[in-house]
GROMACS .gro file of N, CA and C in nm:
model
  483
    1MET      N    1   0.051  -2.054  -0.758
    1MET     CA    2   0.122  -1.965  -0.668
    1MET      C    3   0.050  -1.829  -0.668
    2ASP      N    4   0.027  -1.776  -0.549
    2ASP     CA    5  -0.048  -1.651  -0.541
    2ASP      C    6   0.041  -1.529  -0.567
    3VAL      N    7  -0.023  -1.416  -0.580
    3VAL     CA    8   0.047  -1.291  -0.615
    3VAL      C    9   0.150  -1.255  -0.510
    4ALA      N   10   0.116  -1.267  -0.383
    4ALA     CA   11   0.210  -1.231  -0.276
    4ALA      C   12   0.337  -1.316  -0.284
    5ALA      N   13   0.322  -1.444  -0.314
    5ALA     CA   14   0.439  -1.532  -0.327
    5ALA      C   15   0.525  -1.491  -0.446
    6ARG      N   16   0.462  -1.454  -0.556
    6ARG     CA   17   0.538  -1.409  -0.674
    6ARG      C   18   0.612  -1.279  -0.645
    7VAL      N   19   0.546  -1.189  -0.573
    7VAL     CA   20   0.611  -1.063  -0.534
    7VAL      C   21   0.733  -1.094  -0.447
    8HIS      N   22   0.716  -1.183  -0.350
    8HIS     CA   23   0.827  -1.222  -0.263
    8HIS      C   24   0.944  -1.280  -0.343
    9LEU      N   25   0.915  -1.370  -0.434
    9LEU     CA   26   1.022  -1.433  -0.513
    9LEU      C   27   1.097  -1.330  -0.597
   10THR      N   28   1.024  -1.236  -0.655
   10THR     CA   29   1.088  -1.132  -0.735
   10THR      C   30   1.177  -1.043  -0.650
   11LEU      N   31   1.126  -1.003  -0.536
   11LEU     CA   32   1.206  -0.920  -0.446
   11LEU      C   33   1.330  -0.995  -0.400
   12ARG      N   34   1.313  -1.119  -0.363
   12ARG     CA   35   1.427  -1.199  -0.316
   12ARG      C   36   1.532  -1.215  -0.425
   13ALA      N   37   1.487  -1.243  -0.548
   13ALA     CA   38   1.582  -1.263  -0.658
   13ALA      C   39   1.663  -1.137  -0.687
   14SER      N   40   1.603  -1.021  -0.663
   14SER     CA   41   1.672  -0.896  -0.691
   14SER      C   42   1.740  -0.836  -0.568
   15GLY      N   43   1.722  -0.899  -0.453
   15GLY     CA   44   1.782  -0.849  -0.330
   15GLY      C   45   1.713  -0.726  -0.275
   16HIS      N   46   1.587  -0.706  -0.311
   16HIS     CA   47   1.513  -0.588  -0.266
   16HIS      C   48   1.417  -0.622  -0.154
   17THR      N   49   1.370  -0.516  -0.088
   17THR     CA   50   1.278  -0.532   0.024
   17THR      C   51   1.157  -0.440   0.006
   18ILE      N   52   1.055  -0.466   0.088
   18ILE     CA   53   0.932  -0.387   0.082
   18ILE      C   54   0.879  -0.364   0.222
   19ALA      N   55   0.805  -0.254   0.236
   19ALA     CA   56   0.735  -0.222   0.361
   19ALA      C   57   0.599  -0.166   0.324
   20SER      N   58   0.503  -0.176   0.416
   20SER     CA   59   0.367  -0.130   0.389
   20SER      C   60   0.323  -0.024   0.489
   21ALA      N   61   0.241   0.068   0.438
   21ALA     CA   62   0.176   0.169   0.520
   21ALA      C   63   0.027   0.160   0.489
   22GLU      N   64  -0.052   0.125   0.588
   22GLU     CA   65  -0.193   0.098   0.563
   22GLU      C   66  -0.283   0.188   0.646
   23SER      N   67  -0.395   0.222   0.586
   23SER     CA   68  -0.501   0.290   0.658
   23SER      C   69  -0.625   0.201   0.651
   24LEU      N   70  -0.705   0.214   0.546
   24LEU     CA   71  -0.833   0.142   0.542
   24LEU      C   72  -0.820  -0.009   0.547
   25THR      N   73  -0.706  -0.066   0.511
   25THR     CA   74  -0.690  -0.211   0.511
   25THR      C   75  -0.648  -0.264   0.648
   26GLY      N   76  -0.613  -0.178   0.741
   26GLY     CA   77  -0.592  -0.216   0.880
   26GLY      C   78  -0.493  -0.328   0.906
   27GLY      N   79  -0.393  -0.345   0.822
   27GLY     CA   80  -0.293  -0.450   0.841
   27GLY      C   81  -0.314  -0.572   0.754
   28ARG      N   82  -0.423  -0.576   0.679
   28ARG     CA   83  -0.450  -0.693   0.595
   28ARG      C   84  -0.344  -0.713   0.485
   29LEU      N   85  -0.291  -0.604   0.434
   29LEU     CA   86  -0.187  -0.615   0.331
   29LEU      C   87  -0.060  -0.677   0.391
   30ALA      N   88  -0.023  -0.634   0.511
   30ALA     CA   89   0.094  -0.693   0.577
   30ALA      C   90   0.074  -0.842   0.601
   31VAL      N   91  -0.047  -0.880   0.640
   31VAL     CA   92  -0.076  -1.022   0.660
   31VAL      C   93  -0.051  -1.099   0.531
   32LYS      N   94  -0.103  -1.049   0.420
   32LYS     CA   95  -0.084  -1.117   0.291
   32LYS      C   96   0.064  -1.125   0.254
   33LEU      N   97   0.137  -1.017   0.280
   33LEU     CA   98   0.280  -1.015   0.244
   33LEU      C   99   0.364  -1.106   0.333
   34THR      N  100   0.310  -1.148   0.447
   34THR     CA  101   0.386  -1.236   0.537
   34THR      C  102   0.337  -1.380   0.536
   35GLU      N  103   0.238  -1.413   0.456
   35GLU     CA  104   0.188  -1.551   0.451
   35GLU      C  105   0.282  -1.646   0.378
   36THR      N  106   0.366  -1.593   0.292
   36THR     CA  107   0.458  -1.676   0.214
   36THR      C  108   0.577  -1.717   0.301
   37PRO      N  109   0.611  -1.846   0.306
   37PRO     CA  110   0.729  -1.888   0.380
   37PRO      C  111   0.853  -1.813   0.330
   38GLY      N  112   0.933  -1.764   0.421
   38GLY     CA  113   1.053  -1.690   0.385
   38GLY      C  114   1.029  -1.541   0.364
   39ALA      N  115   0.908  -1.495   0.391
   39ALA     CA  116   0.873  -1.355   0.368
   39ALA      C  117   0.962  -1.259   0.447
   40SER      N  118   1.019  -1.306   0.557
   40SER     CA  119   1.104  -1.217   0.637
   40SER      C  120   1.230  -1.174   0.561
   41GLU      N  121   1.261  -1.242   0.453
   41GLU     CA  122   1.375  -1.202   0.370
   41GLU      C  123   1.346  -1.074   0.291
   42THR      N  124   1.218  -1.047   0.265
   42THR     CA  125   1.184  -0.934   0.178
   42THR      C  126   1.090  -0.833   0.241
   43PHE      N  127   1.008  -0.874   0.337
   43PHE     CA  128   0.913  -0.782   0.400
   43PHE      C  129   0.973  -0.731   0.530
   44LEU      N  130   1.005  -0.602   0.533
   44LEU     CA  131   1.068  -0.546   0.652
   44LEU      C  132   0.968  -0.514   0.762
   45GLY      N  133   0.848  -0.477   0.724
   45GLY     CA  134   0.747  -0.444   0.824
   45GLY      C  135   0.645  -0.349   0.767
   46GLY      N  136   0.552  -0.312   0.853
   46GLY     CA  137   0.447  -0.221   0.810
   46GLY      C  138   0.390  -0.144   0.927
   47VAL      N  139   0.319  -0.040   0.894
   47VAL     CA  140   0.252   0.040   0.995
   47VAL      C  141   0.107   0.059   0.953
   48VAL      N  142   0.019   0.062   1.053
   48VAL     CA  143  -0.121   0.093   1.030
   48VAL      C  144  -0.142   0.232   1.089
   49THR      N  145  -0.168   0.326   1.000
   49THR     CA  146  -0.189   0.464   1.042
   49THR      C  147  -0.331   0.503   1.007
   50TYR      N  148  -0.421   0.459   1.092
   50TYR     CA  149  -0.563   0.484   1.070
   50TYR      C  150  -0.596   0.631   1.094
   51ALA      N  151  -0.538   0.687   1.198
   51ALA     CA  152  -0.564   0.828   1.233
   51ALA      C  153  -0.479   0.922   1.146
   52THR      N  154  -0.538   1.032   1.109
   52THR     CA  155  -0.467   1.133   1.028
   52THR      C  156  -0.339   1.178   1.098
   53GLU      N  157  -0.345   1.197   1.230
   53GLU     CA  158  -0.228   1.243   1.304
   53GLU      C  159  -0.110   1.147   1.290
   54LEU      N  160  -0.139   1.018   1.285
   54LEU     CA  161  -0.032   0.920   1.270
   54LEU      C  162   0.027   0.923   1.129
   55LYS      N  163  -0.057   0.948   1.031
   55LYS     CA  164  -0.004   0.961   0.894
   55LYS      C  165   0.098   1.075   0.891
   56HIS      N  166   0.064   1.183   0.959
   56HIS     CA  167   0.154   1.300   0.963
   56HIS      C  168   0.275   1.274   1.053
   57ASN      N  169   0.253   1.224   1.174
   57ASN     CA  170   0.361   1.210   1.271
   57ASN      C  171   0.455   1.092   1.245
   58LEU      N  172   0.401   0.978   1.205
   58LEU     CA  173   0.485   0.860   1.183
   58LEU      C  174   0.540   0.850   1.041
   59LEU      N  175   0.453   0.878   0.944
   59LEU     CA  176   0.493   0.862   0.804
   59LEU      C  177   0.539   0.992   0.740
   60GLU      N  178   0.529   1.100   0.816
   60GLU     CA  179   0.572   1.231   0.767
   60GLU      C  180   0.496   1.277   0.644
   61VAL      N  181   0.367   1.241   0.637
   61VAL     CA  182   0.283   1.296   0.531
   61VAL      C  183   0.275   1.446   0.560
   62PRO      N  184   0.316   1.529   0.466
   62PRO     CA  185   0.318   1.674   0.491
   62PRO      C  186   0.179   1.729   0.525
   63GLN      N  187   0.175   1.819   0.622
   63GLN     CA  188   0.048   1.880   0.661
   63GLN      C  189  -0.018   1.948   0.542
   64GLU      N  190   0.063   2.001   0.450
   64GLU     CA  191   0.008   2.066   0.331
   64GLU      C  192  -0.071   1.967   0.245
   65VAL      N  193  -0.022   1.844   0.236
   65VAL     CA  194  -0.093   1.741   0.160
   65VAL      C  195  -0.227   1.712   0.227
   66ILE      N  196  -0.226   1.698   0.358
   66ILE     CA  197  -0.348   1.671   0.432
   66ILE      C  198  -0.447   1.786   0.417
   67ASP      N  199  -0.398   1.909   0.431
   67ASP     CA  200  -0.486   2.026   0.423
   67ASP      C  201  -0.541   2.049   0.283
   68GLU      N  202  -0.457   2.030   0.181
   68GLU     CA  203  -0.497   2.062   0.044
   68GLU      C  204  -0.570   1.948  -0.028
   69HIS      N  205  -0.531   1.824   0.002
   69HIS     CA  206  -0.584   1.710  -0.073
   69HIS      C  207  -0.664   1.613   0.013
   70GLY      N  208  -0.640   1.613   0.143
   70GLY     CA  209  -0.703   1.518   0.234
   70GLY      C  210  -0.626   1.388   0.240
   71VAL      N  211  -0.670   1.301   0.331
   71VAL     CA  212  -0.602   1.173   0.345
   71VAL      C  213  -0.658   1.068   0.248
   72VAL      N  214  -0.771   1.096   0.189
   72VAL     CA  215  -0.828   1.008   0.086
   72VAL      C  216  -0.791   1.070  -0.048
   73SER      N  217  -0.664   1.052  -0.086
   73SER     CA  218  -0.613   1.117  -0.207
   73SER      C  219  -0.490   1.044  -0.259
   74ALA      N  220  -0.464   1.064  -0.386
   74ALA     CA  221  -0.343   1.009  -0.447
   74ALA      C  222  -0.219   1.067  -0.382
   75GLU      N  223  -0.225   1.197  -0.350
   75GLU     CA  224  -0.109   1.265  -0.291
   75GLU      C  225  -0.075   1.205  -0.155
   76CYS      N  226  -0.178   1.175  -0.076
   76CYS     CA  227  -0.153   1.113   0.055
   76CYS      C  228  -0.098   0.971   0.038
   77ALA      N  229  -0.155   0.895  -0.054
   77ALA     CA  230  -0.107   0.758  -0.078
   77ALA      C  231   0.041   0.758  -0.117
   78LYS      N  232   0.079   0.849  -0.203
   78LYS     CA  233   0.220   0.857  -0.244
   78LYS      C  234   0.308   0.895  -0.126
   79ALA      N  235   0.265   0.993  -0.048
   79ALA     CA  236   0.344   1.037   0.068
   79ALA      C  237   0.357   0.926   0.171
   80MET      N  238   0.252   0.848   0.189
   80MET     CA  239   0.259   0.734   0.281
   80MET      C  240   0.360   0.630   0.234
   81ALA      N  241   0.361   0.601   0.104
   81ALA     CA  242   0.455   0.503   0.049
   81ALA      C  243   0.599   0.551   0.063
   82VAL      N  244   0.620   0.679   0.042
   82VAL     CA  245   0.754   0.738   0.060
   82VAL      C  246   0.792   0.732   0.208
   83GLY      N  247   0.698   0.767   0.294
   83GLY     CA  248   0.725   0.770   0.437
   83GLY      C  249   0.762   0.635   0.495
   84VAL      N  250   0.695   0.529   0.452
   84VAL     CA  251   0.727   0.398   0.506
   84VAL      C  252   0.862   0.349   0.454
   85ARG      N  253   0.898   0.388   0.335
   85ARG     CA  254   1.033   0.353   0.285
   85ARG      C  255   1.138   0.422   0.370
   86LYS      N  256   1.116   0.549   0.397
   86LYS     CA  257   1.211   0.626   0.479
   86LYS      C  258   1.220   0.567   0.619
   87MET      N  259   1.106   0.532   0.677
   87MET     CA  260   1.102   0.479   0.812
   87MET      C  261   1.174   0.346   0.825
   88THR      N  262   1.161   0.259   0.724
   88THR     CA  263   1.212   0.122   0.734
   88THR      C  264   1.341   0.096   0.657
   89GLY      N  265   1.372   0.182   0.561
   89GLY     CA  266   1.487   0.156   0.476
   89GLY      C  267   1.459   0.057   0.364
   90ALA      N  268   1.332   0.027   0.341
   90ALA     CA  269   1.295  -0.069   0.237
   90ALA      C  270   1.320  -0.011   0.097
   91THR      N  271   1.344  -0.098   0.002
   91THR     CA  272   1.360  -0.057  -0.137
   91THR      C  273   1.230  -0.002  -0.192
   92TYR      N  274   1.119  -0.067  -0.158
   92TYR     CA  275   0.988  -0.028  -0.208
   92TYR      C  276   0.891  -0.006  -0.092
   93GLY      N  277   0.799   0.085  -0.115
   93GLY     CA  278   0.691   0.108  -0.020
   93GLY      C  279   0.558   0.098  -0.091
   94VAL      N  280   0.459   0.043  -0.022
   94VAL     CA  281   0.324   0.034  -0.075
   94VAL      C  282   0.230   0.086   0.033
   95SER      N  283   0.130   0.161  -0.008
   95SER     CA  284   0.036   0.217   0.089
   95SER      C  285  -0.107   0.201   0.041
   96THR      N  286  -0.198   0.203   0.139
   96THR     CA  287  -0.341   0.201   0.109
   96THR      C  288  -0.410   0.307   0.192
   97THR      N  289  -0.494   0.384   0.129
   97THR     CA  290  -0.576   0.483   0.198
   97THR      C  291  -0.706   0.499   0.123
   98GLY      N  292  -0.812   0.528   0.194
   98GLY     CA  293  -0.940   0.542   0.128
   98GLY      C  294  -1.055   0.528   0.224
   99VAL      N  295  -1.171   0.498   0.168
   99VAL     CA  296  -1.295   0.490   0.246
   99VAL      C  297  -1.350   0.348   0.234
  100ALA      N  298  -1.348   0.274   0.346
  100ALA     CA  299  -1.403   0.139   0.346
  100ALA      C  300  -1.553   0.140   0.370
  101GLY      N  301  -1.603   0.246   0.427
  101GLY     CA  302  -1.747   0.259   0.449
  101GLY      C  303  -1.788   0.217   0.589
  102PRO      N  304  -1.914   0.225   0.614
  102PRO     CA  305  -2.021   0.242   0.516
  102PRO      C  306  -2.043   0.388   0.474
  103GLY      N  307  -2.000   0.483   0.553
  103GLY     CA  308  -2.025   0.624   0.522
  103GLY      C  309  -1.916   0.686   0.438
  104GLU      N  310  -1.934   0.813   0.411
  104GLU     CA  311  -1.835   0.892   0.336
  104GLU      C  312  -1.725   0.942   0.429
  105GLN      N  313  -1.614   0.982   0.368
  105GLN     CA  314  -1.507   1.052   0.439
  105GLN      C  315  -1.455   1.158   0.344
  106GLU      N  316  -1.438   1.277   0.397
  106GLU     CA  317  -1.389   1.389   0.315
  106GLU      C  318  -1.475   1.408   0.190
  107GLY      N  319  -1.604   1.378   0.201
  107GLY     CA  320  -1.694   1.395   0.088
  107GLY      C  321  -1.682   1.289  -0.019
  108LYS      N  322  -1.602   1.184   0.009
  108LYS     CA  323  -1.582   1.077  -0.089
  108LYS      C  324  -1.658   0.953  -0.044
  109PRO      N  325  -1.723   0.885  -0.138
  109PRO     CA  326  -1.803   0.768  -0.101
  109PRO      C  327  -1.719   0.645  -0.068
  110ALA      N  328  -1.783   0.554   0.005
  110ALA     CA  329  -1.720   0.425   0.032
  110ALA      C  330  -1.678   0.361  -0.100
  111GLY      N  331  -1.560   0.301  -0.100
  111GLY     CA  332  -1.507   0.240  -0.221
  111GLY      C  333  -1.406   0.326  -0.293
  112THR      N  334  -1.391   0.453  -0.250
  112THR     CA  335  -1.287   0.540  -0.306
  112THR      C  336  -1.157   0.504  -0.237
  113VAL      N  337  -1.061   0.453  -0.313
  113VAL     CA  338  -0.938   0.400  -0.256
  113VAL      C  339  -0.819   0.445  -0.340
  114PHE      N  340  -0.707   0.465  -0.273
  114PHE     CA  341  -0.581   0.497  -0.341
  114PHE      C  342  -0.473   0.403  -0.290
  115VAL      N  343  -0.395   0.349  -0.383
  115VAL     CA  344  -0.280   0.265  -0.351
  115VAL      C  345  -0.157   0.342  -0.396
  116GLY      N  346  -0.063   0.363  -0.306
  116GLY     CA  347   0.061   0.432  -0.339
  116GLY      C  348   0.175   0.334  -0.355
  117LEU      N  349   0.262   0.363  -0.450
  117LEU     CA  350   0.381   0.281  -0.476
  117LEU      C  351   0.503   0.372  -0.484
  118SER      N  352   0.607   0.335  -0.412
  118SER     CA  353   0.729   0.414  -0.412
  118SER      C  354   0.848   0.320  -0.421
  119GLY      N  355   0.945   0.359  -0.503
  119GLY     CA  356   1.066   0.280  -0.518
  119GLY      C  357   1.170   0.363  -0.591
  120PRO      N  358   1.284   0.305  -0.617
  120PRO     CA  359   1.388   0.379  -0.688
  120PRO      C  360   1.335   0.431  -0.823
  121GLY      N  361   1.330   0.562  -0.836
  121GLY     CA  362   1.284   0.622  -0.961
  121GLY      C  363   1.135   0.606  -0.987
  122LEU      N  364   1.058   0.571  -0.886
  122LEU     CA  365   0.916   0.544  -0.904
  122LEU      C  366   0.835   0.605  -0.791
  123LEU      N  367   0.731   0.677  -0.827
  123LEU     CA  368   0.635   0.727  -0.730
  123LEU      C  369   0.503   0.744  -0.803
  124LYS      N  370   0.404   0.662  -0.765
  124LYS     CA  371   0.275   0.673  -0.831
  124LYS      C  372   0.164   0.628  -0.739
  125ALA      N  373   0.044   0.663  -0.777
  125ALA     CA  374  -0.073   0.620  -0.702
  125ALA      C  375  -0.180   0.574  -0.800
  126LEU      N  376  -0.250   0.471  -0.761
  126LEU     CA  377  -0.362   0.420  -0.839
  126LEU      C  378  -0.491   0.458  -0.768
  127GLU      N  379  -0.587   0.505  -0.843
  127GLU     CA  380  -0.718   0.535  -0.786
  127GLU      C  381  -0.812   0.422  -0.820
  128LEU      N  382  -0.882   0.372  -0.718
  128LEU     CA  383  -0.975   0.262  -0.736
  128LEU      C  384  -1.114   0.306  -0.693
  129GLU      N  385  -1.213   0.256  -0.763
  129GLU     CA  386  -1.354   0.275  -0.724
  129GLU      C  387  -1.409   0.135  -0.704
  130LEU      N  388  -1.422   0.094  -0.579
  130LEU     CA  389  -1.460  -0.042  -0.546
  130LEU      C  390  -1.601  -0.048  -0.490
  131GLY      N  391  -1.665  -0.160  -0.510
  131GLY     CA  392  -1.799  -0.180  -0.458
  131GLY      C  393  -1.802  -0.288  -0.353
  132GLY      N  394  -1.914  -0.294  -0.281
  132GLY     CA  395  -1.932  -0.397  -0.180
  132GLY      C  396  -1.937  -0.339  -0.040
  133ASP      N  397  -1.945  -0.429   0.056
  133ASP     CA  398  -1.948  -0.385   0.195
  133ASP      C  399  -1.805  -0.355   0.242
  134ARG      N  400  -1.794  -0.314   0.367
  134ARG     CA  401  -1.665  -0.273   0.423
  134ARG      C  402  -1.556  -0.380   0.406
  135GLY      N  403  -1.587  -0.504   0.445
  135GLY     CA  404  -1.489  -0.611   0.434
  135GLY      C  405  -1.449  -0.639   0.290
  136THR      N  406  -1.545  -0.634   0.201
  136THR     CA  407  -1.517  -0.657   0.059
  136THR      C  408  -1.424  -0.549   0.005
  137ILE      N  409  -1.451  -0.424   0.039
  137ILE     CA  410  -1.367  -0.313  -0.007
  137ILE      C  411  -1.225  -0.330   0.045
  138GLN      N  412  -1.211  -0.370   0.171
  138GLN     CA  413  -1.077  -0.391   0.227
  138GLN      C  414  -1.004  -0.503   0.155
  139GLU      N  415  -1.072  -0.615   0.132
  139GLU     CA  416  -1.007  -0.728   0.065
  139GLU      C  417  -0.974  -0.696  -0.081
  140LEU      N  418  -1.064  -0.629  -0.150
  140LEU     CA  419  -1.036  -0.590  -0.289
  140LEU      C  420  -0.918  -0.494  -0.295
  141THR      N  421  -0.907  -0.407  -0.197
  141THR     CA  422  -0.793  -0.314  -0.192
  141THR      C  423  -0.662  -0.391  -0.179
  142VAL      N  424  -0.659  -0.490  -0.091
  142VAL     CA  425  -0.538  -0.572  -0.075
  142VAL      C  426  -0.504  -0.641  -0.206
  143GLN      N  427  -0.603  -0.700  -0.272
  143GLN     CA  428  -0.579  -0.769  -0.400
  143GLN      C  429  -0.524  -0.672  -0.505
  144GLN      N  430  -0.583  -0.554  -0.512
  144GLN     CA  431  -0.537  -0.454  -0.611
  144GLN      C  432  -0.397  -0.404  -0.578
  145ALA      N  433  -0.367  -0.387  -0.450
  145ALA     CA  434  -0.233  -0.343  -0.410
  145ALA      C  435  -0.129  -0.448  -0.448
  146LEU      N  436  -0.159  -0.575  -0.424
  146LEU     CA  437  -0.067  -0.683  -0.461
  146LEU      C  438  -0.049  -0.691  -0.613
  147SER      N  439  -0.156  -0.675  -0.686
  147SER     CA  440  -0.147  -0.675  -0.833
  147SER      C  441  -0.062  -0.559  -0.882
  148ALA      N  442  -0.079  -0.443  -0.820
  148ALA     CA  443   0.001  -0.326  -0.859
  148ALA      C  444   0.148  -0.350  -0.828
  149LEU      N  445   0.177  -0.414  -0.715
  149LEU     CA  446   0.316  -0.448  -0.683
  149LEU      C  447   0.372  -0.544  -0.786
  150GLU      N  448   0.294  -0.644  -0.821
  150GLU     CA  449   0.339  -0.741  -0.921
  150GLU      C  450   0.370  -0.671  -1.053
  151ASP      N  451   0.281  -0.584  -1.095
  151ASP     CA  452   0.305  -0.510  -1.219
  151ASP      C  453   0.430  -0.424  -1.208
  152MET      N  454   0.445  -0.355  -1.096
  152MET     CA  455   0.560  -0.268  -1.077
  152MET      C  456   0.691  -0.346  -1.084
  153LEU      N  457   0.691  -0.462  -1.024
  153LEU     CA  458   0.814  -0.542  -1.018
  153LEU      C  459   0.835  -0.627  -1.142
  154GLY      N  460   0.733  -0.637  -1.227
  154GLY     CA  461   0.746  -0.717  -1.349
  154GLY      C  462   0.747  -0.865  -1.322
  155THR      N  463   0.677  -0.908  -1.216
  155THR     CA  464   0.681  -1.051  -1.179
  155THR      C  465   0.616  -1.140  -1.284
  156GLU      N  466   0.533  -1.084  -1.370
  156GLU     CA  467   0.470  -1.170  -1.469
  156GLU      C  468   0.571  -1.226  -1.568
  157GLU      N  469   0.691  -1.169  -1.570
  157GLU     CA  470   0.795  -1.217  -1.662
  157GLU      C  471   0.884  -1.323  -1.601
  158ILE      N  472   0.864  -1.351  -1.473
  158ILE     CA  473   0.950  -1.447  -1.404
  158ILE      C  474   0.896  -1.588  -1.425
  159ALA      N  475   0.987  -1.677  -1.456
  159ALA     CA  476   0.947  -1.817  -1.471
  159ALA      C  477   0.935  -1.878  -1.332
  160ILE      N  478   0.817  -1.918  -1.298
  160ILE     CA  479   0.792  -1.977  -1.168
  160ILE      C  480   0.785  -2.129  -1.184
  161GLY      N  481   0.845  -2.198  -1.089
  161GLY     CA  482   0.829  -2.342  -1.092
  161GLY      C  483   0.958  -2.408  -1.115
   0.00000   0.00000   0.00000
């Protein structure tokens, strides 16, 4: 059973939901979260906010965060995760932001990625330094985001099967 399925089962067992806010992954995380049969019970939806303006206007990432830290930052990832929870009413929010490449953004090299996690009593961001081409960085980001969700939810303690 893959990580996304374990995340779904944990959320379903606890009656919780999740939503995603993506930038560099362009919707790939939402695809993974919806591949599991019955995912509609736990995945409320997601937004792809590739443009900085959409991060601010749709997810309510504060302009101060954008101005002071940039969109390739832990602060932005956390704000995105909070924003998607607020937008959807989900119990948990997960976000991805960073540089897929090939060039730099905000002076940060390709492979600089942040995953934001937001939930009841929880707000954190993971910083990742990933290698590979654009597609590889995007896929590794999705895998790391799912692993972070699994860790956050404690799915490794659930008896599957």
